[in-house]
CSV table of C-alpha atoms and ligand atoms in Angstrom, one decimal:
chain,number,residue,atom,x,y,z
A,848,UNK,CA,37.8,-68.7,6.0
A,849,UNK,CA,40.7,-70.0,8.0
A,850,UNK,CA,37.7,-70.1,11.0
A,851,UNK,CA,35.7,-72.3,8.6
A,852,UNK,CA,38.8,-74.5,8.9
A,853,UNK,CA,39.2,-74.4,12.4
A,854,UNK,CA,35.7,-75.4,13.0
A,855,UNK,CA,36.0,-78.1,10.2
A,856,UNK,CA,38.8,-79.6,12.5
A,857,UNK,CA,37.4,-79.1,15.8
A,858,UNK,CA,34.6,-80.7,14.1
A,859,UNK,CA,36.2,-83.6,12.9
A,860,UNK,CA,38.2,-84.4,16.2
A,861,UNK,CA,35.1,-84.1,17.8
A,862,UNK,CA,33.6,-87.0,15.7
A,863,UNK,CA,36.9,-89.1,15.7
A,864,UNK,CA,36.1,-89.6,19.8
A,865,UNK,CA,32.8,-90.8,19.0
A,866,UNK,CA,30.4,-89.5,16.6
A,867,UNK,CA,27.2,-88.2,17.2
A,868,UNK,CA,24.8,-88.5,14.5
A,869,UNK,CA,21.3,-86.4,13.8
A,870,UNK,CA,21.6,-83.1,15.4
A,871,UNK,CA,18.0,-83.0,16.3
A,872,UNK,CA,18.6,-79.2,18.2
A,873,UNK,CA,20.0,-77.9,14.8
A,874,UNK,CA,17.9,-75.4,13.9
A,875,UNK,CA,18.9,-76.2,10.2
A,876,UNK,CA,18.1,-79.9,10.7
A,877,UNK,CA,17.6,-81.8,8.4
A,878,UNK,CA,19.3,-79.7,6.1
A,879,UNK,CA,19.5,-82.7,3.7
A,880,UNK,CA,17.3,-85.7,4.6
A,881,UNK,CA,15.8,-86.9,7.4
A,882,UNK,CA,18.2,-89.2,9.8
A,883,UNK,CA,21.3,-87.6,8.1
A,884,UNK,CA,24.3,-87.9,9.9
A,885,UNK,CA,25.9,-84.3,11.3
A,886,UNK,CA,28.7,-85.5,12.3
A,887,UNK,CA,31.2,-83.7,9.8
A,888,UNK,CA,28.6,-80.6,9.1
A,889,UNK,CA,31.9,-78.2,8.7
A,890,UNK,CA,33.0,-80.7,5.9
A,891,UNK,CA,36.9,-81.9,6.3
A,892,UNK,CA,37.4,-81.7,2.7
A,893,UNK,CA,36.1,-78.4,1.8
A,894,UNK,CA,36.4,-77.5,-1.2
A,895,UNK,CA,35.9,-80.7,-2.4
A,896,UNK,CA,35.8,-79.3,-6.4
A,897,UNK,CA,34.7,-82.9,-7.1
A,898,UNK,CA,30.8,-82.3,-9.0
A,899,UNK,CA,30.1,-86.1,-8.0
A,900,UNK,CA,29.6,-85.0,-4.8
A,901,UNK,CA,26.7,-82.7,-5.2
A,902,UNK,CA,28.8,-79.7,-5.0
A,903,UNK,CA,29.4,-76.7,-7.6
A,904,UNK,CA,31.1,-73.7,-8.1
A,905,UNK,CA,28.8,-70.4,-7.5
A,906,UNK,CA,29.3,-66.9,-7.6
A,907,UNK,CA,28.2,-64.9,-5.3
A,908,UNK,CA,29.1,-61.0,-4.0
A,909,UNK,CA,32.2,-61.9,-1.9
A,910,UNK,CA,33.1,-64.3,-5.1
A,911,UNK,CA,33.2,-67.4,-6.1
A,912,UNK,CA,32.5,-70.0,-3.7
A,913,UNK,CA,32.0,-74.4,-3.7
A,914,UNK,CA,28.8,-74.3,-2.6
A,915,UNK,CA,27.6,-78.5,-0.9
A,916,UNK,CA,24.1,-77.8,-1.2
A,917,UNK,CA,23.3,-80.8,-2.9
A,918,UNK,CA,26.3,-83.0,-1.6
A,919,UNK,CA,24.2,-85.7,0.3
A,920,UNK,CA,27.4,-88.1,0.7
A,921,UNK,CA,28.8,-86.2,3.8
A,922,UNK,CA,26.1,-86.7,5.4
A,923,UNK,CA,25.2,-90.1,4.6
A,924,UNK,CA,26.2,-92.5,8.3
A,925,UNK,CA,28.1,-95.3,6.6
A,926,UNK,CA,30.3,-92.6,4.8
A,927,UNK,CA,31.3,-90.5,7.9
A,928,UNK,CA,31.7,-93.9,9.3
A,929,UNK,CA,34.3,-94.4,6.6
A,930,UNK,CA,35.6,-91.3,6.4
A,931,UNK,CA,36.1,-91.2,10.5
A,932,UNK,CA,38.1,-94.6,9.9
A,933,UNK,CA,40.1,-93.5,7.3
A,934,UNK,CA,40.9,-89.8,8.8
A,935,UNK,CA,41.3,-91.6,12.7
A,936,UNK,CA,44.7,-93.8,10.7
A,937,UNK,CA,46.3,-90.1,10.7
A,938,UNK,CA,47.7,-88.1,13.8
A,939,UNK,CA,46.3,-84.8,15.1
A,940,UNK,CA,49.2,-83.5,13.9
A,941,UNK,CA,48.9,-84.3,10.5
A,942,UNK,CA,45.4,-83.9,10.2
A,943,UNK,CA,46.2,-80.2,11.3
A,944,UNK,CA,49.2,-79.6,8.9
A,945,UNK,CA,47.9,-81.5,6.1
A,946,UNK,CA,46.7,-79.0,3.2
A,947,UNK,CA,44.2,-79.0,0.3
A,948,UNK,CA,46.0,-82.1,-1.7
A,949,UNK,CA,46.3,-84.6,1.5
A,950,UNK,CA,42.6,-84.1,2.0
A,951,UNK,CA,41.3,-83.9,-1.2
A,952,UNK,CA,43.9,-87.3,-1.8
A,953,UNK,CA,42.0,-89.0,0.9
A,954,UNK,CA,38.4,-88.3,-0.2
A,955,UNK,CA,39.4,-89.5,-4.0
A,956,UNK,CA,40.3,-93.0,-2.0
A,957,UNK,CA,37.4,-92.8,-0.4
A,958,UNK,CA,34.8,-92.2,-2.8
A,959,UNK,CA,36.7,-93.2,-6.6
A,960,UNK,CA,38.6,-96.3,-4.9
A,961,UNK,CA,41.9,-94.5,-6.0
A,962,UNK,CA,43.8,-91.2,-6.8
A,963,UNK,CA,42.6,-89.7,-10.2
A,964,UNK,CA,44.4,-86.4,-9.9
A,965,UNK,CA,47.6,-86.1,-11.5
A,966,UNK,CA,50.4,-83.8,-10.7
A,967,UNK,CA,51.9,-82.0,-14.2
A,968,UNK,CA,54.2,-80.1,-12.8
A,969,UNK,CA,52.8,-77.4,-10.7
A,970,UNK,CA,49.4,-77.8,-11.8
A,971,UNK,CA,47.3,-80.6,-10.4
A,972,UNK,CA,44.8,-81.7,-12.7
A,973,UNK,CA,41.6,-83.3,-11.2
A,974,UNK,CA,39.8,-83.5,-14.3
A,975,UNK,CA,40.6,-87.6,-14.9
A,976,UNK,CA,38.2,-88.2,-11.4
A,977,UNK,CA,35.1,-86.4,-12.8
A,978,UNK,CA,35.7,-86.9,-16.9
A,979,UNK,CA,34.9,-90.6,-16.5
A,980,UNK,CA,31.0,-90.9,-17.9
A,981,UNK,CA,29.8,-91.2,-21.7
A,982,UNK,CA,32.4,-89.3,-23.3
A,983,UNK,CA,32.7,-88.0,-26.3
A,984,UNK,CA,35.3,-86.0,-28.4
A,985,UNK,CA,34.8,-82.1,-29.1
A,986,UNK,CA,36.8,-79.7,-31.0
A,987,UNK,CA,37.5,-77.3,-28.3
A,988,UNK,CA,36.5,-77.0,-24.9
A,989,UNK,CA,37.0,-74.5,-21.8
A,990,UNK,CA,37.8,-75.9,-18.2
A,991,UNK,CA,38.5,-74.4,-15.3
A,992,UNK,CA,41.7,-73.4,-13.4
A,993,UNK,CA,40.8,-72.8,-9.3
A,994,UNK,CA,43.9,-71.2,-7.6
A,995,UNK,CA,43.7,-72.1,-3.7
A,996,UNK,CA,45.6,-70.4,-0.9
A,997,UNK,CA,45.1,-73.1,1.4
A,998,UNK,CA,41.2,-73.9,1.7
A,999,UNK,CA,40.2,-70.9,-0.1
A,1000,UNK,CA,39.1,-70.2,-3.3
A,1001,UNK,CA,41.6,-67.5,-4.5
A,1002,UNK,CA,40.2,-67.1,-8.2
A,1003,UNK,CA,38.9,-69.3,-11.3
A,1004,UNK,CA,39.9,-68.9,-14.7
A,1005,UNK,CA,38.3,-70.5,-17.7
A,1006,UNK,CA,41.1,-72.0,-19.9
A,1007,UNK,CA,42.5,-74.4,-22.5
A,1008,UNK,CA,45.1,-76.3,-21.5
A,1009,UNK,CA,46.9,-77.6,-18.5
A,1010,UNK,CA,49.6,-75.2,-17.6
A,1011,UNK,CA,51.2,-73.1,-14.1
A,1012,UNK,CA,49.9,-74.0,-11.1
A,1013,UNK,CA,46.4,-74.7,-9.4
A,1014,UNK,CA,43.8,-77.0,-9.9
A,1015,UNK,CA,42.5,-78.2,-12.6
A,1016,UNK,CA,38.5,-79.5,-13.0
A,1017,UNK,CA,35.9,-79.6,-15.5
A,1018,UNK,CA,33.4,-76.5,-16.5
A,1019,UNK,CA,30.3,-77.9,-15.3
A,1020,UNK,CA,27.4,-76.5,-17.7
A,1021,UNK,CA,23.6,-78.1,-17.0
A,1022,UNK,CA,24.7,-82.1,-16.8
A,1023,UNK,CA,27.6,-81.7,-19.2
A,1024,UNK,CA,31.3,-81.6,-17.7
A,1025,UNK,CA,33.8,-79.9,-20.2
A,1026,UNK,CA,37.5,-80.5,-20.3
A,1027,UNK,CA,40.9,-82.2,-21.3
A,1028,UNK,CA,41.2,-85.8,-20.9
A,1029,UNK,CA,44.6,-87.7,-22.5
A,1030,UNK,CA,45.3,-84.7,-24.6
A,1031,UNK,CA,41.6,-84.5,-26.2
A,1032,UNK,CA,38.8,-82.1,-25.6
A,1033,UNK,CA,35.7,-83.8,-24.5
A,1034,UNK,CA,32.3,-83.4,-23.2
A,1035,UNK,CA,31.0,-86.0,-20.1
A,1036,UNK,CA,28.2,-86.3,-18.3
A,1037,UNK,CA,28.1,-85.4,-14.9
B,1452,SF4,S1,30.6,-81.4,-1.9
B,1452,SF4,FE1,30.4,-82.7,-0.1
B,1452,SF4,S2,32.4,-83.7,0.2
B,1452,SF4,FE2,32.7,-82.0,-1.2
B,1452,SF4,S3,33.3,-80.3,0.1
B,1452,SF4,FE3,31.1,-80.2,-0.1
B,1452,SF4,S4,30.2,-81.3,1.6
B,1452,SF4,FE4,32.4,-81.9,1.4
């Protein structure tokens, strides 16, 4: 995984000195849509945990993994363009040493207008950027609590309320999102 990372970065300095575009000699390409920008291919901000970018949370045999299949945004050229202008206002430095929370504070910015998540203690609940469409009140509902060690999925647990430490998103189930918002249980769609 920490590979994954070091290609994400070599990646994204790459595109800071001038981005490419289509990779036409991809053998994958297009892996989204035709004229897709593959600029950040090894996405910066992986794992995302944010469903309105395409991505969800699969399991597969080594675990569970964020899997971008259907995130379109990255690849969209007036969002790397933003995302390269935003990302080019920080050192190499920083962009090296900054962890899951810097990037993943950056991409809210970038695609919500502003920082949703909210620290509550050592738990950093995300569910306030995704719980945000037709809600509605429900008795009880399960979310989920993703421990990272850095960029890594560590585990997932299904849970109830906002306590210890990791992040905290929705359960995604067909187009519904599941989870705590000011205190109440709700159900969103996605
Ligand atoms: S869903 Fe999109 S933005 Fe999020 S990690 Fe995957 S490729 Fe990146």
């Amino acid at each position: 995984m920490e590979e994954l990372r070091e290609r994400a970065l070599v990646e994204l300095f790459g595109a800071l000195e001038g981005k490419y575009g289509p990779n036409y000699e991809c053998k994958y390409y297009p892996c989204h849509f035709h004229g897709q920008d593959c600029s950040l291919c090894f996405c910066p901000f992986y794992p995302c945990l944010l469903y309105d970018l395409g991505g969800e949370i699969k399991i597969t045999s080594n675990g569970y993994v964020w899997n971008c299949q259907n995130c379109f945004w990255i690849h969209r050229p007036e969002n790397v363009e933003e995302v390269l202008a935003a990302l080019s206002g920080y050192s190499r430095q920083q962009l090296i040493e900054g962890d899951w929370y810097f990037f993943n504070s950056i991409l809210q910015r970038l695609y919500y207008g502003s920082e949703f998540g909210i620290w509550e203690g050592e738990a950093y609940n995300l569910m306030p950027a995704m719980l945000r469409n037709e809600c509605e009140p429900v008795e009880k509902a399960e979310f989920l609590n993703v421990i990272l060690e850095g960029f890594e999925i560590q585990s997932i647990h299904r849970c109830t309320s906002v306590e210890g430490e990791g992040v905290f998103i929705p359960l995604k189930e067909d187009e519904k999102l599941f989870g705590l918002l000011n205190g109440n249980f709700v159900v969103c769609k996605v």
